[in-house]
XYZ file of C-alpha atoms in Angstrom:
168
model
C -71.530 21.983 -18.862
C -71.589 22.431 -22.605
C -68.819 21.140 -24.880
C -67.774 23.831 -27.348
C -64.940 22.028 -29.110
C -62.986 18.814 -28.710
C -60.323 17.158 -30.755
C -56.689 16.239 -31.038
C -53.512 17.564 -32.656
C -49.867 16.648 -32.970
C -47.535 18.057 -30.347
C -45.282 20.852 -31.620
C -42.605 19.790 -29.100
C -42.617 16.022 -29.676
C -43.904 14.881 -33.032
C -44.591 11.370 -31.689
C -47.163 12.676 -29.139
C -50.809 13.465 -29.722
C -52.542 16.075 -27.558
C -56.234 15.556 -26.844
C -58.227 18.629 -25.790
C -61.722 19.718 -24.822
C -63.008 23.292 -24.595
C -66.164 23.541 -22.517
C -68.471 26.139 -21.029
C -68.689 24.998 -17.409
C -70.765 26.351 -14.547
C -69.059 25.613 -11.233
C -71.044 25.653 -8.017
C -69.339 27.528 -5.246
C -68.836 25.426 -2.140
C -70.002 26.321 1.314
C -67.756 28.513 3.446
C -66.077 26.893 6.473
C -67.801 27.446 9.817
C -65.500 29.884 11.691
C -66.792 28.632 15.051
C -65.867 25.014 14.239
C -62.230 24.821 15.282
C -60.037 22.166 16.897
C -56.645 22.690 18.489
C -54.114 19.939 17.658
C -50.858 20.069 19.641
C -47.665 18.231 20.548
C -46.874 16.726 17.131
C -43.151 16.763 16.380
C -41.791 17.281 12.888
C -39.198 14.469 13.196
C -39.739 10.955 14.571
C -37.449 7.925 14.646
C -38.540 4.402 13.688
C -40.088 2.762 16.749
C -40.905 6.056 18.463
C -44.522 6.637 19.453
C -46.588 9.443 17.987
C -48.064 11.655 20.692
C -50.574 14.449 20.255
C -53.350 16.222 22.068
C -56.633 17.561 20.761
C -59.132 20.116 22.091
C -62.336 20.607 20.079
C -64.339 23.782 20.617
C -67.561 22.087 19.447
C -68.674 18.483 19.808
C -67.206 16.535 16.898
C -65.962 13.249 15.507
C -62.306 12.652 14.635
C -60.625 10.535 11.987
C -56.847 10.456 11.496
C -55.212 9.343 8.266
C -51.559 8.662 7.477
C -50.565 9.501 3.901
C -47.303 7.795 3.000
C -44.695 8.710 0.386
C -45.730 6.012 -2.053
C -49.357 7.204 -2.338
C -50.614 4.635 0.150
C -52.874 5.802 2.894
C -54.405 4.323 5.985
C -56.786 5.332 8.714
C -55.105 5.386 12.115
C -58.144 6.453 14.121
C -60.680 5.190 14.952
C -59.377 1.651 15.137
C -60.968 -1.715 15.900
C -61.124 -0.893 19.646
C -62.975 2.384 19.265
C -66.177 2.992 17.369
C -65.397 6.680 16.942
C -67.376 8.232 19.774
C -68.180 11.897 19.806
C -65.479 14.154 21.251
C -67.076 16.626 23.655
C -66.393 20.332 23.235
C -63.776 21.983 25.453
C -62.478 18.645 26.740
C -58.781 17.929 26.312
C -57.902 14.561 24.689
C -54.324 13.319 24.943
C -53.588 10.175 22.953
C -51.047 9.112 25.619
C -53.875 8.836 28.177
C -55.722 6.191 26.167
C -54.927 2.470 26.606
C -56.214 1.809 23.060
C -53.824 3.961 21.073
C -50.165 3.480 20.451
C -49.018 4.801 17.100
C -45.511 3.444 16.604
C -43.704 5.171 13.749
C -42.584 2.899 10.922
C -41.299 3.519 7.414
C -42.744 1.934 4.303
C -39.603 2.494 2.181
C -35.885 1.745 2.380
C -34.942 5.426 2.340
C -33.135 6.820 5.376
C -35.689 9.609 5.702
C -39.339 9.227 4.748
C -41.766 12.130 4.648
C -45.385 11.359 5.509
C -48.461 13.435 6.270
C -51.024 13.113 9.010
C -54.479 14.393 8.197
C -56.863 15.030 11.082
C -60.474 15.232 9.885
C -62.982 16.596 12.394
C -66.663 16.501 11.466
C -69.870 17.714 13.090
C -71.615 14.399 12.341
C -70.257 10.870 12.089
C -69.060 10.110 8.547
C -68.008 6.497 8.078
C -64.844 5.602 6.224
C -64.833 1.872 5.524
C -61.240 1.218 4.491
C -58.323 0.663 6.833
C -55.602 0.649 4.161
C -56.373 2.410 0.932
C -54.988 4.918 -1.526
C -54.160 8.517 -0.831
C -56.487 9.531 -3.678
C -59.420 7.656 -2.117
C -58.871 9.413 1.233
C -58.637 12.819 -0.444
C -61.816 12.118 -2.437
C -63.669 11.133 0.776
C -62.523 14.359 2.493
C -63.537 16.486 -0.513
C -67.111 15.136 -0.359
C -67.626 16.562 3.151
C -69.096 20.087 2.933
C -66.707 22.797 4.151
C -69.100 23.958 6.866
C -69.197 20.406 8.301
C -65.466 19.747 8.655
C -62.252 21.082 10.122
C -58.927 19.791 8.785
C -55.477 19.796 10.363
C -52.378 18.646 8.448
C -48.997 17.689 9.901
C -45.888 16.789 7.888
C -43.618 14.231 9.569
C -40.119 13.014 8.836
C -39.504 9.442 9.884
C -35.829 8.579 10.208
C -33.823 5.462 10.906
C -32.336 5.349 14.396
């Protein structure tokens, strides 16, 4: 990039604020296109859960892949739900159905991290063609999003689910 102009000026709306600006000539590299043959079916996720209820889902990859699942909470916290300390994140074989209820290692009990009656969280399923380590169990939402953004589009498949968690 090449900086053309940078500076600051007083805000015309609020005289007590200073606006800093930078005008630049920027060349942006276009990312890789997603691989249309790399697809994963994610099913059985409900939109509303109650505190203490278990999260159930099923997954069917159409190519061999690795799966990571992140929970993004209201307050910008994030955590990796899968893989956990019992599972090293083995490869998921293509065309084989995986139901989380069938595994003795996984029980995702829904909890809230706030005092609100209803909390809205997001699950992010990240499927990759090769293993991509993520070293933090509890972290920030921004750190998770940055990690996902670094994976080339043709090497990942993403599935998002929005969940309401309510008091009983």
